[in-house]
Short mmCIF file of C-alpha atoms in Angstrom, two decimals:
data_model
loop_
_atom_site.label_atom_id
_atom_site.label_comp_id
_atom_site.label_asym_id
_atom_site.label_seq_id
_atom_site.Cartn_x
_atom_site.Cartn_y
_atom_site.Cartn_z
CA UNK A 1 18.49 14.85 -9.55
CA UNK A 2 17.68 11.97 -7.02
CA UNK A 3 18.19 8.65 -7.94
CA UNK A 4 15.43 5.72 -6.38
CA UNK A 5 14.80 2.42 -6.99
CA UNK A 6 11.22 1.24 -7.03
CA UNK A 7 9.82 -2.83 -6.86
CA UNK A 8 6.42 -3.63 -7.61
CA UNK A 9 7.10 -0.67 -10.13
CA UNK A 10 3.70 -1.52 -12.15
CA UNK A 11 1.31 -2.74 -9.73
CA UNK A 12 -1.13 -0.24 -7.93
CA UNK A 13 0.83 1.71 -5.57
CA UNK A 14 4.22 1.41 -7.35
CA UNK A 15 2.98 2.95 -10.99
CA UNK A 16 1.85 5.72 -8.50
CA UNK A 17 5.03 6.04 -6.66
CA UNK A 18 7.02 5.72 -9.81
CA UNK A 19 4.71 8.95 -11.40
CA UNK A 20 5.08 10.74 -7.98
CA UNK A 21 8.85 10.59 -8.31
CA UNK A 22 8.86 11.85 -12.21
CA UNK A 23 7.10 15.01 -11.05
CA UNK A 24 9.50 15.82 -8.57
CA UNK A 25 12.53 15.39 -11.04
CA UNK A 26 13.28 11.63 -10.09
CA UNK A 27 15.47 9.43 -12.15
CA UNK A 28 14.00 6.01 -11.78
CA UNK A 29 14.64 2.19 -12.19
CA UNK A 30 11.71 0.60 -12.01
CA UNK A 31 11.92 -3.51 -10.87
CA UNK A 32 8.84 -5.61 -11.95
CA UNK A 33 8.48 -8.88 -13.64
CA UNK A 34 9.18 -9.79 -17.36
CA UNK A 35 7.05 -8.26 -19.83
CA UNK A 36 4.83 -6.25 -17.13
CA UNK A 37 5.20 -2.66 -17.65
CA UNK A 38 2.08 -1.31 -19.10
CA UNK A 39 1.15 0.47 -16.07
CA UNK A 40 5.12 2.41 -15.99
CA UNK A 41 5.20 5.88 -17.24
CA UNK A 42 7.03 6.10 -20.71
CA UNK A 43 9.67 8.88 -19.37
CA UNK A 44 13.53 8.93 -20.65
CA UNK A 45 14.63 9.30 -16.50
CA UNK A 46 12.51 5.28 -16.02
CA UNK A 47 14.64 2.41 -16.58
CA UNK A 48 12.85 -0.53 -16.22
CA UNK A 49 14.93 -3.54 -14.91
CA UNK A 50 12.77 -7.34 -15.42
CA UNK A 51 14.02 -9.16 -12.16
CA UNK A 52 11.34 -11.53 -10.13
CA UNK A 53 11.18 -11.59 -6.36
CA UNK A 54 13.09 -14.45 -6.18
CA UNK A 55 15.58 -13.58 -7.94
CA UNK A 56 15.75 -9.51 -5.59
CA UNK A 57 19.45 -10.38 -4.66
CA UNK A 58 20.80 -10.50 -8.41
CA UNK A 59 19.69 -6.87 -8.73
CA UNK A 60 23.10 -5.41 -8.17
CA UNK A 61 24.66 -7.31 -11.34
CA UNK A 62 21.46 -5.20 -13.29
CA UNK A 63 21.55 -1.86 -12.09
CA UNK A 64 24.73 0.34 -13.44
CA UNK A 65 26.97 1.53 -10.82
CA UNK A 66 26.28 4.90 -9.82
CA UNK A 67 24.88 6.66 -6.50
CA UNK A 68 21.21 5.59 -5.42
CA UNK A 69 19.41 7.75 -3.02
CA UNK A 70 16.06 5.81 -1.89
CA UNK A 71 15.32 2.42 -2.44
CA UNK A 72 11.75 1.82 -2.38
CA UNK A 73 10.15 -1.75 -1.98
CA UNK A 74 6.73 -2.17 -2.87
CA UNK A 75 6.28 -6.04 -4.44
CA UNK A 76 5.10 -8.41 -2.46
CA UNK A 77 3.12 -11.44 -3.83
CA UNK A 78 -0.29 -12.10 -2.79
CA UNK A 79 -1.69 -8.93 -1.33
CA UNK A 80 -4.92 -9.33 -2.27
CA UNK A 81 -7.81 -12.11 -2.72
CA UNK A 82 -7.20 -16.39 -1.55
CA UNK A 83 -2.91 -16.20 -1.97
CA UNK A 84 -3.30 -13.77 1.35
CA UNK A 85 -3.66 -16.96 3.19
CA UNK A 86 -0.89 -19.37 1.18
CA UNK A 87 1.09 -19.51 4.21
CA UNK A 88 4.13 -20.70 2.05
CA UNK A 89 3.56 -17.46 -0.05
CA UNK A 90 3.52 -14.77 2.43
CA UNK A 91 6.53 -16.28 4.26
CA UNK A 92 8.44 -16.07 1.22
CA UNK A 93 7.39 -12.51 0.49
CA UNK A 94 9.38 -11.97 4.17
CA UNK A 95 12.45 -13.37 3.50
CA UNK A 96 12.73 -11.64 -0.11
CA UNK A 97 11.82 -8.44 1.17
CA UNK A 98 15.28 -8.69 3.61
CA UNK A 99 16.83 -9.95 0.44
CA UNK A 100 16.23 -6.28 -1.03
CA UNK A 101 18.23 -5.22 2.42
CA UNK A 102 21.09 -7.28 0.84
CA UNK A 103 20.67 -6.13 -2.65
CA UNK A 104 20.58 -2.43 -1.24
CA UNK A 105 23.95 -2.75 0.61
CA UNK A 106 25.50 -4.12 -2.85
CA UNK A 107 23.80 -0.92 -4.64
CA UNK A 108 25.72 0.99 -1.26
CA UNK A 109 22.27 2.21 -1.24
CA UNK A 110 21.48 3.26 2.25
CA UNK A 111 17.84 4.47 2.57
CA UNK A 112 15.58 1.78 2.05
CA UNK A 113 11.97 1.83 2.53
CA UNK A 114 9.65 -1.19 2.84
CA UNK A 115 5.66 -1.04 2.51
CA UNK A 116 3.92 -2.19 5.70
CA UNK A 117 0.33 -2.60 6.25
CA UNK A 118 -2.38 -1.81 9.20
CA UNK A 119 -2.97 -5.09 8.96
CA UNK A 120 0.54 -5.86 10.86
CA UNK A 121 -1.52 -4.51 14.23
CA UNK A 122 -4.43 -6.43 13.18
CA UNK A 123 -2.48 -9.51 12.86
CA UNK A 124 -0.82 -9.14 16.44
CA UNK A 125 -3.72 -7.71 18.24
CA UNK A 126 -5.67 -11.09 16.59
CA UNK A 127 -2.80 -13.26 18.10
CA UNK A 128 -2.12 -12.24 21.41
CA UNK A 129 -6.19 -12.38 22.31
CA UNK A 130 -6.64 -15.11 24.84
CA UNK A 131 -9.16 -17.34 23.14
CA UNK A 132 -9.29 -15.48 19.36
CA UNK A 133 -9.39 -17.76 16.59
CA UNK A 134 -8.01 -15.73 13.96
CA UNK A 135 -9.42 -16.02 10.07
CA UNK A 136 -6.85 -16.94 7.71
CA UNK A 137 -6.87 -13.46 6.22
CA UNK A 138 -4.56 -12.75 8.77
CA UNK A 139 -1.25 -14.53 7.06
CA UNK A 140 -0.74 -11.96 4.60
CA UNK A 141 -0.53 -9.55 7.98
CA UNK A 142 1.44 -12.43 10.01
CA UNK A 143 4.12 -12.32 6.98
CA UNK A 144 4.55 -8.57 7.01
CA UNK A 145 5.17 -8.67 10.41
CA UNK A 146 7.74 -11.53 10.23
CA UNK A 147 9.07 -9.29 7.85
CA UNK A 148 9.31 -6.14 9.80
CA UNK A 149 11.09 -7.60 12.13
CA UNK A 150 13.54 -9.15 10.40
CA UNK A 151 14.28 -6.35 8.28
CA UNK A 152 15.10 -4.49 11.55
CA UNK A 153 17.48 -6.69 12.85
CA UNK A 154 19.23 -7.26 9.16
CA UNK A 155 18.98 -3.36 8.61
CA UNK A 156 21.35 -2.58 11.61
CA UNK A 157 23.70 -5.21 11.20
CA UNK A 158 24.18 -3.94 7.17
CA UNK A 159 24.46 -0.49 8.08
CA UNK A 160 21.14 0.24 6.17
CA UNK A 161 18.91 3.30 7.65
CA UNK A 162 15.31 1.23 7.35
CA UNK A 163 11.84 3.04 7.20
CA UNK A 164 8.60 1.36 7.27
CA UNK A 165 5.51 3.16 6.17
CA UNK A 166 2.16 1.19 6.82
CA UNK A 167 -0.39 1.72 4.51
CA UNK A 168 -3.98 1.61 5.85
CA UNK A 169 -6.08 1.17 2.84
CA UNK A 170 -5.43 2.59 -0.30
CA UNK A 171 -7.94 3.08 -3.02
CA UNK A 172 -8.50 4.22 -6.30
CA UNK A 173 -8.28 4.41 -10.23
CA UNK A 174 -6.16 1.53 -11.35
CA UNK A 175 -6.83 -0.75 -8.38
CA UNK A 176 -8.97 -4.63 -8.92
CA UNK A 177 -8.59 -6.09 -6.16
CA UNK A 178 -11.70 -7.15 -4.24
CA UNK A 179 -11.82 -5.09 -1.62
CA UNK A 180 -14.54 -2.83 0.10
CA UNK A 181 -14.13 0.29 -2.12
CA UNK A 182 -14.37 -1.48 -5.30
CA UNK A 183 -17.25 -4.56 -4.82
CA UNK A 184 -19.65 -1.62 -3.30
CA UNK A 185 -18.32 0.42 -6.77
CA UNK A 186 -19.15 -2.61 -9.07
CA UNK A 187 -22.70 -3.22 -7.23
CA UNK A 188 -24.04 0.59 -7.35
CA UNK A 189 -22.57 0.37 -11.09
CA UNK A 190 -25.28 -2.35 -11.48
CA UNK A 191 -27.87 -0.33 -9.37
CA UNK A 192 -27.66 -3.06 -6.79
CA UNK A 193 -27.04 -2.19 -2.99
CA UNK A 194 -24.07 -3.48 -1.71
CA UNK A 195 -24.33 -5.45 1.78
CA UNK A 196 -21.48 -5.15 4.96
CA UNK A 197 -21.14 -5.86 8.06
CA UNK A 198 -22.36 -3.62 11.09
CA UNK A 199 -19.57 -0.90 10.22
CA UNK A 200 -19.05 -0.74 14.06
CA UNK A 201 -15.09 -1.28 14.03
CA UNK A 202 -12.44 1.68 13.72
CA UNK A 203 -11.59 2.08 9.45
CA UNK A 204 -9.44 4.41 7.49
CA UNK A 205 -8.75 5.01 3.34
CA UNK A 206 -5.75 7.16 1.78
CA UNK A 207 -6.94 7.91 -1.84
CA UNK A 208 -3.76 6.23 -4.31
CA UNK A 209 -2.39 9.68 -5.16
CA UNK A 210 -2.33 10.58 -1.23
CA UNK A 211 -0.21 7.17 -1.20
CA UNK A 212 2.55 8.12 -3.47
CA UNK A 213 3.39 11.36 -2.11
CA UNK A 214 3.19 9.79 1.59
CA UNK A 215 6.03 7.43 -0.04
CA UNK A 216 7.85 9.97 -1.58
CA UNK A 217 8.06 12.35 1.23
CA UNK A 218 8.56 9.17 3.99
CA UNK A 219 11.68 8.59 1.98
CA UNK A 220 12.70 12.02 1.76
CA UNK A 221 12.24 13.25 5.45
CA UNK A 222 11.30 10.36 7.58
CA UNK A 223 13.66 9.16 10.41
CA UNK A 224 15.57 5.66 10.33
CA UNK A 225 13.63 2.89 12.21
CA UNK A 226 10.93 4.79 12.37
CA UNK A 227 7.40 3.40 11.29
CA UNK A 228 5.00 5.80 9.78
CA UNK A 229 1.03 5.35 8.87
CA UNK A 230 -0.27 6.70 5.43
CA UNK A 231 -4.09 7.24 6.28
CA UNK A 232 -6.47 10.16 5.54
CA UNK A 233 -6.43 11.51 9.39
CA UNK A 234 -9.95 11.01 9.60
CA UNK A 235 -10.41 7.36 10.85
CA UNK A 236 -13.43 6.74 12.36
CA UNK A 237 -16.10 3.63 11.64
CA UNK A 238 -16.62 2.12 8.26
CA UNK A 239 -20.22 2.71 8.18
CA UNK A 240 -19.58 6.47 8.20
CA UNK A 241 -16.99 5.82 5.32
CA UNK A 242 -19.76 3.85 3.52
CA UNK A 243 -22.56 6.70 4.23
CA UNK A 244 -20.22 9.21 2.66
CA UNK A 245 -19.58 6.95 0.00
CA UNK A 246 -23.36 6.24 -0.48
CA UNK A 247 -24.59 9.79 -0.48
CA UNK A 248 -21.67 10.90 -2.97
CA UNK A 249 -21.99 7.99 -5.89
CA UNK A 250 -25.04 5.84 -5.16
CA UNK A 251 -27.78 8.61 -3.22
CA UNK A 252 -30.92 6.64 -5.01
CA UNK A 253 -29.45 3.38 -3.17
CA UNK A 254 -29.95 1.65 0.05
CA UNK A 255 -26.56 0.78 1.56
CA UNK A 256 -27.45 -2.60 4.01
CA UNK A 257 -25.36 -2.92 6.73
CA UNK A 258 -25.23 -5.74 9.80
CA UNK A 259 -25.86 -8.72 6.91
CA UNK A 260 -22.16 -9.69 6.70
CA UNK A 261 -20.71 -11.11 10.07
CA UNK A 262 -17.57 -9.59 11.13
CA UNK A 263 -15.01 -12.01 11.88
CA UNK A 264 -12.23 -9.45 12.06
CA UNK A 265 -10.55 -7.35 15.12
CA UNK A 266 -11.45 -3.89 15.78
CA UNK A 267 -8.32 -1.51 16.28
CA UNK A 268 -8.63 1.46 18.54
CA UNK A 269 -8.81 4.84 16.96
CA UNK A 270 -5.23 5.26 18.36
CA UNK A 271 -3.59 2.58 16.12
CA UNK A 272 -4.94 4.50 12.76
CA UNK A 273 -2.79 8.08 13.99
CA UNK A 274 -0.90 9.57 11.59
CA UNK A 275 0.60 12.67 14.01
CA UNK A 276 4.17 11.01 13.91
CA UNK A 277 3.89 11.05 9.52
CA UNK A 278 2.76 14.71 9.88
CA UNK A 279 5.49 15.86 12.24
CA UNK A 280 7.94 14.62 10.34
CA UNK A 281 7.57 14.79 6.69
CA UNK A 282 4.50 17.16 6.46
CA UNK A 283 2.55 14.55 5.07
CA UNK A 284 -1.11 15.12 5.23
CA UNK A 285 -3.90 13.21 2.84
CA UNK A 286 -5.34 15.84 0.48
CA UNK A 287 -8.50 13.68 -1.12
CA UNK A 288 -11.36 12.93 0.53
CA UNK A 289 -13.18 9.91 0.57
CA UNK A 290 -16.32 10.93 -1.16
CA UNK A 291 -13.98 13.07 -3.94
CA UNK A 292 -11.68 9.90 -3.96
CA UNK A 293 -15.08 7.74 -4.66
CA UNK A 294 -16.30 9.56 -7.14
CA UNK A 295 -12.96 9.35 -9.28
CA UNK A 296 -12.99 5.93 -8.40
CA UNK A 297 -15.92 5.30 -9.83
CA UNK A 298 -15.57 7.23 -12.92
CA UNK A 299 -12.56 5.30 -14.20
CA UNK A 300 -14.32 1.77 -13.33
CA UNK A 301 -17.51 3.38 -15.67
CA UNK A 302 -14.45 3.95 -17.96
CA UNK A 303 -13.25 0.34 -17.84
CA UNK A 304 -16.34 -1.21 -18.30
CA UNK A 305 -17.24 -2.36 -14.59
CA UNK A 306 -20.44 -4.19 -15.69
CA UNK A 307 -18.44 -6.39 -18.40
#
């Protein structure tokens, strides 16, 4: 049985990750804060360990000593709504996520695994343009970067074998936030019809379950300081995205499209290709987007979207 570690252990992607691992014969310790476990499996092989970000370097003194296999890092403060432009925040979230490098040499824990983001190409390509004046969405990408790098350079000094998948946008039962997916859910809910931008620039969604075994089988096959993208292989522009998701869940409503402005930077189809995740741990996204709408929906119905 293989041991992992999990953080963020009962947020979004990590109560996924954490189920992912159970039904491929896992034994778990699940990290989250103090009292937040609702969303963790009940399972004799999860442990759950109450440590705070802040505290990511005591974990050693909490975890029994005993062989650990993956160490999978998922927490980071602030990854959705205003906090993804506390500039304080997001730098902090980079210098505790190399303080779970530390915490995994103490565990002699060698395979660690940090979740990136799209957003870290977003964030540099909105940097580097002579002239840009990037929104201030783009901290939260600005701080995984810092942290990417910096977990690089720690990770070969510590002897640690480092992977970093980058998530391009993950969706499904379980997740608030307010992104795209689930304001144009809430609005077809009410029968209204949910306004974007254009939907010109380049877009991609992994469905949550997708996620979790991208994570798992990243950690079990992918290569040290490699990165590796978790999308659905089918990037293309967000309108089409929204037109599927229109004519699957809301076919009586009028999507509206070029009433938002688009403030944001437009990646090339190129930056959203998930060959290398494919080649390498045989990773490929099984839900599509309309399927992955539709179940989307049906749990928000479920949870009482109009409330």
């Amino acid at each position: 049985m293989n041991t992992a570690i999990v953080t963020g252990a009962n947020g979004f992607v990590g109560s996924a990750l954490v189920r992912e691992l159970l039904g491929h014969d896992y034994r778990v310790y699940a990290i989250g804060r103090k009292g937040h476990l609702e969303n963790i499996p009940s399972d004799s092989r999860v442990s759950f360990i109450p440590v705070e970000l802040s505290q990511i370097r005591t974990l050693s003194s909490k975890l029994p000593e005993q062989p650990y296999d993956i160490f999978f890092h998922l927490a980071w403060s602030g990854s959705a709504g205003p906090a993804r432009a506390d500039t304080v925040l997001q730098l902090q979230n980079a210098q505790w996520t190399v303080d779970v490098l530390y915490a995994a040499a103490e565990l002699n824990c060698k395979r660690v695994l940090c979740a990136g983001s799209i957003t870290e190409h977003e964030a540099i390509a909105a940097a580097y343009a002579q002239g840009n004046r990037p929104g201030m969405g783009y901290i939260y990408g600005a701080g995984k970067v810092a942290a990417h790098m910096m977990c690089m350079s720690v990770a070969a000094q510590s002897g640690i074998d480092l992977i970093w998948p980058e998530i391009t946008n993950a969706y499904g039962p379980g997740e608030r936030s307010p992104r795209v997916v689930n304001t144009a859910i809430q609005k077809c809910l009410r029968g209204e019809a949910p306004q974007f931008t254009s939907g010109t620039q380049n877009y991609d969604f992994v469905y949550i379950d997708d996620v979790a075994r991208a994570f798992r089988l990243i950690g079990e096959y992918g290569k040290p300081f490699h990165e590796y993208l978790i999308g659905s292989s089918t990037a293309r522009p967000l309108k089409e995205f929204l037109l599927e998701m229109q004519k699957e869940i809301a076919p009586e409503l009028e999507f509206q499209f070029g009433n938002v402005p688009f403030t944001g930077v437009d990646l090339p189809l190129s930056k959203f290709d998930c060959t290398q995740t494919e080649t390498d741990t045989g990773f490929r996204a099984k839900i599509g987007f309309a399927e992955g709408c539709r179940r989307t929906m049906e749990w928000w119905r479920k949870e009482g979207a109009l409330k």
